[in-house]
mmCIF file of C-alpha atoms in Angstrom:
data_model
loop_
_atom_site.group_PDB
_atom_site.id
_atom_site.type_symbol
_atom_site.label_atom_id
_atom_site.label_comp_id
_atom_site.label_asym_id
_atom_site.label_seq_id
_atom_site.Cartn_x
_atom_site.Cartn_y
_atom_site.Cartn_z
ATOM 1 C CA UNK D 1 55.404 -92.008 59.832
ATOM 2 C CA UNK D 2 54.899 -93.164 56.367
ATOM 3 C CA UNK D 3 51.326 -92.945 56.577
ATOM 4 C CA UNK D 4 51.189 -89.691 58.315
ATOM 5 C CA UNK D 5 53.119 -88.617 55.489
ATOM 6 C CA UNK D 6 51.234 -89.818 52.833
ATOM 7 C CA UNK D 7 47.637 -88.959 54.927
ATOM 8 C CA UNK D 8 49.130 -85.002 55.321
ATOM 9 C CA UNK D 9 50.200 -85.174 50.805
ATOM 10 C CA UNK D 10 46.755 -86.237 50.291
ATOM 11 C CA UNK D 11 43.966 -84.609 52.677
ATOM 12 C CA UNK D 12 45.953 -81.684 53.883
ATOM 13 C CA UNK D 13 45.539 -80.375 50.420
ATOM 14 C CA UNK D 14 41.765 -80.530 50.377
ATOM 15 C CA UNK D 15 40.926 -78.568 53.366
ATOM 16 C CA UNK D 16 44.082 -76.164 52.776
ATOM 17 C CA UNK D 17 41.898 -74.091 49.582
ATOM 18 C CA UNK D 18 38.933 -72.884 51.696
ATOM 19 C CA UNK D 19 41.258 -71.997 53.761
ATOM 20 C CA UNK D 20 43.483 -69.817 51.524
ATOM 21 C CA UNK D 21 40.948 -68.435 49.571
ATOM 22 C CA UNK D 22 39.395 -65.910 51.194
ATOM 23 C CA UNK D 23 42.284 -63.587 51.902
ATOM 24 C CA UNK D 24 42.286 -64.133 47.849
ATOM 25 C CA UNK D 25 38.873 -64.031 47.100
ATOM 26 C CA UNK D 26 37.918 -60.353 50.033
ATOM 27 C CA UNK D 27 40.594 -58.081 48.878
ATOM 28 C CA UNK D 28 39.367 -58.831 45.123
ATOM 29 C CA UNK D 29 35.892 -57.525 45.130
ATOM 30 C CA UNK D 30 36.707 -54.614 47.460
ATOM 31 C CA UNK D 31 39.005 -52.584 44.835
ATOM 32 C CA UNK D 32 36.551 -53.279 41.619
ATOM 33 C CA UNK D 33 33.850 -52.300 44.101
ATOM 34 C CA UNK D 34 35.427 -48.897 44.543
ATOM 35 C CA UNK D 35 36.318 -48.493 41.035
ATOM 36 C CA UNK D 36 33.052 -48.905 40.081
ATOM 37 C CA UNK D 37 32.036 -46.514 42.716
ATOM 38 C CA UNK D 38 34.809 -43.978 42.103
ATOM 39 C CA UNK D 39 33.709 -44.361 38.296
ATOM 40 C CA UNK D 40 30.069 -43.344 38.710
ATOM 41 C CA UNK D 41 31.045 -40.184 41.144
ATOM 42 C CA UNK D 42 33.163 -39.290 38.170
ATOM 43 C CA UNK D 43 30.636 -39.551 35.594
ATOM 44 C CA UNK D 44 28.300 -37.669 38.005
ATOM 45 C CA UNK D 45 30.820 -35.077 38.657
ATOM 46 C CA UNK D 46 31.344 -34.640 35.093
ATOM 47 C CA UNK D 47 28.080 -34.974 33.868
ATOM 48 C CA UNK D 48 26.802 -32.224 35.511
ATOM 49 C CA UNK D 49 29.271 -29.717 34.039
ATOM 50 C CA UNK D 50 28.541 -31.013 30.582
ATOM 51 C CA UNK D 51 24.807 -29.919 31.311
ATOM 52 C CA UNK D 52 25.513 -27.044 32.316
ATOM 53 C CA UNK D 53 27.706 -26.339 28.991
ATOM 54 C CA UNK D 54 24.915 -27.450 26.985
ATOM 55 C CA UNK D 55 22.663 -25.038 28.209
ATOM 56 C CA UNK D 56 25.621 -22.523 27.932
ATOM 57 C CA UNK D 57 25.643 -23.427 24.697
ATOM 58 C CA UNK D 58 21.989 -23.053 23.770
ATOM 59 C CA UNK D 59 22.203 -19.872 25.914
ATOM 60 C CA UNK D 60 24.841 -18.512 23.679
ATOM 61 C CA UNK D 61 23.020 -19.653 20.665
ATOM 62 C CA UNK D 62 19.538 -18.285 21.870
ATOM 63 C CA UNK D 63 21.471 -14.793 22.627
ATOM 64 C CA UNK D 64 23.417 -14.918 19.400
ATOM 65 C CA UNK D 65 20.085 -15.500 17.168
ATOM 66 C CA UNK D 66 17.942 -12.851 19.255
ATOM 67 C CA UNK D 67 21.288 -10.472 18.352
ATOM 68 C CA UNK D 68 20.808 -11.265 14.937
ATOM 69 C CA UNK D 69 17.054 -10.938 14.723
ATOM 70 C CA UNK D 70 17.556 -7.559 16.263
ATOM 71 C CA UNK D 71 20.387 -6.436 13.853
ATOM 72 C CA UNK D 72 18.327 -7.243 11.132
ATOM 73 C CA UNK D 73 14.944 -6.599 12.885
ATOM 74 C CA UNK D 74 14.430 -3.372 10.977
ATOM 75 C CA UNK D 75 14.261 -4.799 6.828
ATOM 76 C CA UNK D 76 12.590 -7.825 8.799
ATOM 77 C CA UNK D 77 10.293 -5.832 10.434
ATOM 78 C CA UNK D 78 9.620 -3.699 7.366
ATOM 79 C CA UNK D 79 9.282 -6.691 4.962
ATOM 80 C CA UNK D 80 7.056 -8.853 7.162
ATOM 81 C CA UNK D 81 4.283 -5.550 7.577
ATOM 82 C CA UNK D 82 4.831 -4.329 3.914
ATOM 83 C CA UNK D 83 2.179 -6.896 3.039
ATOM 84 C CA UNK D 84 -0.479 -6.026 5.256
ATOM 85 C CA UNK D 85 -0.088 -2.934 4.564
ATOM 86 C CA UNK D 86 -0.467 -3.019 1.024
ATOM 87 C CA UNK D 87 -3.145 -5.526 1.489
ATOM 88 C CA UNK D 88 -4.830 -5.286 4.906
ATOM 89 C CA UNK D 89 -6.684 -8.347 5.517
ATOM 90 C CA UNK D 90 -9.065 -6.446 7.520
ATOM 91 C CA UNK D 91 -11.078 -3.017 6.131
ATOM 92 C CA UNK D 92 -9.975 0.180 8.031
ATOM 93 C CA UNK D 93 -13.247 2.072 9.462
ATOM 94 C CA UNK D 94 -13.627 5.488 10.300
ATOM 95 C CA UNK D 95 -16.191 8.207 10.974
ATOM 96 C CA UNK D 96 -16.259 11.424 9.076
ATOM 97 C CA UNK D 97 -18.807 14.140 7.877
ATOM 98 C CA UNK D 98 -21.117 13.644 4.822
ATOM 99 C CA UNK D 99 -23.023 16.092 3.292
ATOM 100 C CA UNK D 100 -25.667 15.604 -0.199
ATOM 101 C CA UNK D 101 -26.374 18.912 -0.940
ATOM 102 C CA UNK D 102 -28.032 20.484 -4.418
ATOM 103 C CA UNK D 103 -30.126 22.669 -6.308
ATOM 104 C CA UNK D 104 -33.316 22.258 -6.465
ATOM 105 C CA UNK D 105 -33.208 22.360 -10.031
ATOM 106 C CA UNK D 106 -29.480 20.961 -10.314
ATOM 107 C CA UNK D 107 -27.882 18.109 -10.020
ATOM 108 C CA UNK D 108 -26.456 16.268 -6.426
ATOM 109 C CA UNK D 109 -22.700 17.250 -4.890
ATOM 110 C CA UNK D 110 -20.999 14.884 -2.166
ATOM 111 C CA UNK D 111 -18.788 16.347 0.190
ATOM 112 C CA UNK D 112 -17.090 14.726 3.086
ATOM 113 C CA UNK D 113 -15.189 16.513 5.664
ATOM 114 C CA UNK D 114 -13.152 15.382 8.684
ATOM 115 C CA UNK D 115 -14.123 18.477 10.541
ATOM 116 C CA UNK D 116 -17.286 20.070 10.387
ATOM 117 C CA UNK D 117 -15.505 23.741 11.555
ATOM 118 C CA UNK D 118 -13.371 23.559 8.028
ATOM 119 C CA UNK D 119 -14.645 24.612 5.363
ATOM 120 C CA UNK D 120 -11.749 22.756 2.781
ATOM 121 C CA UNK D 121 -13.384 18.951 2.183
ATOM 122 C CA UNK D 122 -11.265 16.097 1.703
ATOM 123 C CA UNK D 123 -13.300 14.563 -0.232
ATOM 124 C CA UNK D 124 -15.886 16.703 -3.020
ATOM 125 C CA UNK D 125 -17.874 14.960 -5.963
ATOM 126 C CA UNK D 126 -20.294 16.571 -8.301
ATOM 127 C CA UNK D 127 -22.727 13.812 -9.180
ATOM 128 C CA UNK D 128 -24.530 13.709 -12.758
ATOM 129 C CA UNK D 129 -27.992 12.423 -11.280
ATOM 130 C CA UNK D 130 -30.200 15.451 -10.776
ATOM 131 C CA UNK D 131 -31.314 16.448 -6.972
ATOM 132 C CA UNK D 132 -35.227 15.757 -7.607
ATOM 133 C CA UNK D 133 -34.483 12.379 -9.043
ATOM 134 C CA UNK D 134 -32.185 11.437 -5.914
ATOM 135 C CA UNK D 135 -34.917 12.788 -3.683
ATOM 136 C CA UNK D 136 -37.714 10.550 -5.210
ATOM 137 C CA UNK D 137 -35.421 7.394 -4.995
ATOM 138 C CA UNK D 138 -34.950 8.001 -1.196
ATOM 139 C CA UNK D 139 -39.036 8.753 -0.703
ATOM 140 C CA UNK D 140 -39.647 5.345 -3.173
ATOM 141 C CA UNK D 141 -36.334 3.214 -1.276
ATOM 142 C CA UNK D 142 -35.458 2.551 1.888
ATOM 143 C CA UNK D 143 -32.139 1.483 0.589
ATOM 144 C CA UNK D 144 -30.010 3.440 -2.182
ATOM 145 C CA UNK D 145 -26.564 2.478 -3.329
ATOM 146 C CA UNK D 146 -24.773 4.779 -5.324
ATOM 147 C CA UNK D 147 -21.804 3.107 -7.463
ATOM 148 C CA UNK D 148 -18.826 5.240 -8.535
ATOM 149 C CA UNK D 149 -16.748 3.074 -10.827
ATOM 150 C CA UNK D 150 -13.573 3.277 -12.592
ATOM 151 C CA UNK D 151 -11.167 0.952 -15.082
ATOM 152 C CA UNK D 152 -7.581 1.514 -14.323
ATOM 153 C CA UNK D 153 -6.636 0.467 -18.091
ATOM 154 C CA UNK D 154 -8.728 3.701 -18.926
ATOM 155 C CA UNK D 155 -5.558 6.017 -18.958
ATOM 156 C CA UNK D 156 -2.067 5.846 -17.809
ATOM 157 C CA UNK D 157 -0.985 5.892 -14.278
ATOM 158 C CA UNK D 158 -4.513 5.480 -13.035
ATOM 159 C CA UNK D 159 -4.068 2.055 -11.591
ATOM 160 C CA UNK D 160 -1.252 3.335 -9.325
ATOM 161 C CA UNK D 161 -2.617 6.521 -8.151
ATOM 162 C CA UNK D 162 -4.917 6.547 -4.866
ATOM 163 C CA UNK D 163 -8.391 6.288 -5.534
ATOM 164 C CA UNK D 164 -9.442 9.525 -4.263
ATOM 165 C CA UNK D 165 -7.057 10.923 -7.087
ATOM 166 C CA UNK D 166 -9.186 9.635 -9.835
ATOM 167 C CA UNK D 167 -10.660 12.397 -11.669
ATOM 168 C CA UNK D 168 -13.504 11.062 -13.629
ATOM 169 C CA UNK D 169 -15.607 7.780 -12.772
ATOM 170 C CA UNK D 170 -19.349 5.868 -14.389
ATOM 171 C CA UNK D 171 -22.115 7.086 -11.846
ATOM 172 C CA UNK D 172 -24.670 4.334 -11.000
ATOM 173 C CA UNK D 173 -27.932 4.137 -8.736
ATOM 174 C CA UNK D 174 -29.661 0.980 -7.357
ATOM 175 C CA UNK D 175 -27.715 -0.649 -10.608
ATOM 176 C CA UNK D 176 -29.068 1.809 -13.223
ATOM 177 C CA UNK D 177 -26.351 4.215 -14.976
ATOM 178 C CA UNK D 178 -27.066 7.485 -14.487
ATOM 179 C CA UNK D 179 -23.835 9.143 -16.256
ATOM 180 C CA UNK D 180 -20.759 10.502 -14.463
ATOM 181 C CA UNK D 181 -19.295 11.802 -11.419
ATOM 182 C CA UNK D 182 -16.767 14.233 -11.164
ATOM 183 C CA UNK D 183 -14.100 14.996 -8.614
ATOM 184 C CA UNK D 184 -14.056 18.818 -8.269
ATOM 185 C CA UNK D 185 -12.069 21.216 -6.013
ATOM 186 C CA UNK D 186 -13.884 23.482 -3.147
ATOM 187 C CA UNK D 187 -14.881 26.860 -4.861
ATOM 188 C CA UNK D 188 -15.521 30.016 -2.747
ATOM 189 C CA UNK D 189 -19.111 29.053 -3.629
ATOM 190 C CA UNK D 190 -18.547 25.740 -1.381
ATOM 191 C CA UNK D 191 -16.465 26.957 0.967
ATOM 192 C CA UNK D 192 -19.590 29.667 1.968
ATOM 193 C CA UNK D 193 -21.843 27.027 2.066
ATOM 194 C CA UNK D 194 -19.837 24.794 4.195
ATOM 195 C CA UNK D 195 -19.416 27.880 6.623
ATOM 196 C CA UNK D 196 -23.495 28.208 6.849
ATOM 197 C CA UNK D 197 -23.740 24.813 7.878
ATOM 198 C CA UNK D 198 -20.563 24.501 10.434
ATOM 199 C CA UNK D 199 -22.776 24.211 13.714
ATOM 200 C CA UNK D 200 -25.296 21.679 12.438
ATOM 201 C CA UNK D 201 -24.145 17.952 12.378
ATOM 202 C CA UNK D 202 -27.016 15.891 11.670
ATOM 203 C CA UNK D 203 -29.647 17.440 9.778
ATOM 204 C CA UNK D 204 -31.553 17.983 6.415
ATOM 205 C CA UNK D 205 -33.458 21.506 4.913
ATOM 206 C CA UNK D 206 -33.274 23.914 2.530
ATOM 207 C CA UNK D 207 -30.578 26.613 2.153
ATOM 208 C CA UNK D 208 -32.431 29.563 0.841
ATOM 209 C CA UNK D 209 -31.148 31.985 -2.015
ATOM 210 C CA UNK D 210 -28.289 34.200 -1.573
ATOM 211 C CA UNK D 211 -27.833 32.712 2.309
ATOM 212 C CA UNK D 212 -24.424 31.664 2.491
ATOM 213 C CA UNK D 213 -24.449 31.290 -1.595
ATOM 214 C CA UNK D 214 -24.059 32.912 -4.718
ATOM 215 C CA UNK D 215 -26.775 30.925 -6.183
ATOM 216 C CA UNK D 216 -30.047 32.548 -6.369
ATOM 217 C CA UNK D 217 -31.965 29.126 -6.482
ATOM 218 C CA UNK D 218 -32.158 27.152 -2.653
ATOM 219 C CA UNK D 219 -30.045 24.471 -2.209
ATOM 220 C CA UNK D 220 -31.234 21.109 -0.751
ATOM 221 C CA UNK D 221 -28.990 19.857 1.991
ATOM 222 C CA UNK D 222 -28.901 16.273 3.912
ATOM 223 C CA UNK D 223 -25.665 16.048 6.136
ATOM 224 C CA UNK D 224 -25.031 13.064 8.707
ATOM 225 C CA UNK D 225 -21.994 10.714 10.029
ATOM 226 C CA UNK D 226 -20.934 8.202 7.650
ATOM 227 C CA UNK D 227 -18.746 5.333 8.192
ATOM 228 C CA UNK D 228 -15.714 5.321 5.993
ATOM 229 C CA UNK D 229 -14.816 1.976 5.342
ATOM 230 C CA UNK D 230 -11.337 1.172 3.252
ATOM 231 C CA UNK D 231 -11.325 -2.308 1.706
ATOM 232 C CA UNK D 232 -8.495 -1.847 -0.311
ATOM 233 C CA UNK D 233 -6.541 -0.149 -2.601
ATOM 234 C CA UNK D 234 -9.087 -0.193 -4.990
ATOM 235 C CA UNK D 235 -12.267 0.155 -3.216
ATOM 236 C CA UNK D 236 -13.697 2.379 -0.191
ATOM 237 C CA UNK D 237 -17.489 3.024 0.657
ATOM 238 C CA UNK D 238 -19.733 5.522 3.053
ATOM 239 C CA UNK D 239 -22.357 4.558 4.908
ATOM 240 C CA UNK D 240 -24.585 6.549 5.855
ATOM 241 C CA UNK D 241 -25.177 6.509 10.222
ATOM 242 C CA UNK D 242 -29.279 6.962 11.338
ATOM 243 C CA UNK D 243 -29.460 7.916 15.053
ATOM 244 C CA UNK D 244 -30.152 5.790 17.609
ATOM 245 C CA UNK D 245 -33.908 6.633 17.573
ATOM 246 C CA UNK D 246 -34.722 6.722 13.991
ATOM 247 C CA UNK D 247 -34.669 4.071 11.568
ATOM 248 C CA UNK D 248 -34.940 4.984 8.544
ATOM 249 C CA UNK D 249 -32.988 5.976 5.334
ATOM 250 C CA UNK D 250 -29.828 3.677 4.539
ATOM 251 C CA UNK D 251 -27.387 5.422 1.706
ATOM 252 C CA UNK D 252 -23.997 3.969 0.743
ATOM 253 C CA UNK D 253 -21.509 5.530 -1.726
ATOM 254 C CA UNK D 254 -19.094 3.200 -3.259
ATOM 255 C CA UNK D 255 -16.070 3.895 -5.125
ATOM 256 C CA UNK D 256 -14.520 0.793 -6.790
ATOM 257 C CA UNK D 257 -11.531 0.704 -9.152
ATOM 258 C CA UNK D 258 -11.678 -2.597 -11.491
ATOM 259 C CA UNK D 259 -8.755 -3.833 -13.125
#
């Protein structure tokens, strides 16, 4: 019995861990298993919440700066186009009515109307370059460029007023001075001779004497379309238009404020 005592203290023991240890070892694994399960279903329970706040939140942030760009979207607004309107990077263009009429034995006039049926001009010049001399640079040129220039450090206030406003400018042809020109209101005079010439848009002749004017000389007459092109403040030209079948005569007018 001695030895079966002594055999069960000493082998007993060796086969009695496998034996024990996996009711140990199986219930171990199982509960860290489903903590780590339990664990990630919680972070991807929660995490989706937490994306959806975040986008609440840039939601709330994209609403609250659109309500601020629209509470202050009018001095926005008026400070981001108060540039381009005072400098346009791109020239405005219109078309209006131009008319080079004359004396024979006079000097030139430049009218330009918006309306051929009024007889009040928006625009009226008397020119210092005599009618026969503007005639023979049109038979001798194709091309004649009349320059109406101004300095606004001349006088007072004439760098801020618009540039139809200025009263007096330096007359120049194809680059030779030929005196002044000479911004002049409509006189009944005008106004009868504009009348005459209300149903003709494209044409050139000779008005005679005491038809549709007090003058008793005849009055030389070109009118056409002319493109009306704004640069800036300080400078606008007209360009003459030739018809679609004719090319011939090209006339600009420039006025141009230097400062």
């Amino acid at each position: 019995m001695t030895k079966i005592d002594t055999l069960r203290r000493f082998i007993l023991p060796c086969f009695a861990p496998p034996l024990a240890s996996p009711p140990i070892a199986a219930p171990a694994p199982a509960p860290a298993t489903k903590k780590r399960i339990s664990t990630s279903l919680r972070d991807d329970i929660y995490d989706e919440p937490r994306i959806q706040d975040h986008n609440l939140d840039l939601d709330r942030l994209r609403k609250g700066s659109g309500d601020v760009e629209d509470d202050g979207s009018g001095g926005d607004a008026a400070g981001s186009t108060s540039p381009v309107a005072v400098a346009p990077p791109r020239p405005s263009k219109t078309m209006v009515i131009g008319t080079i009429f004359g004396p024979r034995r006079g000097h030139v006039w430049f009218c330009v109307q918006h309306d051929r049926l009024s007889t009040k001009p928006s625009l009226l010049l008397e020119l210092s370059i005599p009618t026969q001399q503007l005639v023979k640079e049109m038979q001798s040129s194709e091309l004649v460029r009349i320059a109406l220039e101004c300095s606004a450090d001349s006088e007072p206030g004439l760098g801020s007023c618009p540039l139809r406003s200025v009263p007096m400018w330096t007359l120049s042809c194809n680059g030779r001075k030929l005196g002044f020109a000479t911004k002049r209101k409509a006189s009944e005079q005008n106004r009868s001779m504009l009348k005459t010439m209300q149903s003709m848009t494209v044409g050139a002749g000779v008005i005679p004497s005491g038809t549709g004017s007090a003058s008793s000389e005849e009055i030389m007459y070109m009118r056409a379309n002319y493109e009306h092109v704004v640069g800036s403040a300080d400078s606008e030209s007209f360009h003459l238009i030739n018809p679609d079948e004719c090319q011939g005569q090209e006339l600009s007018l420039f006025l141009l404020r230097t400062r």
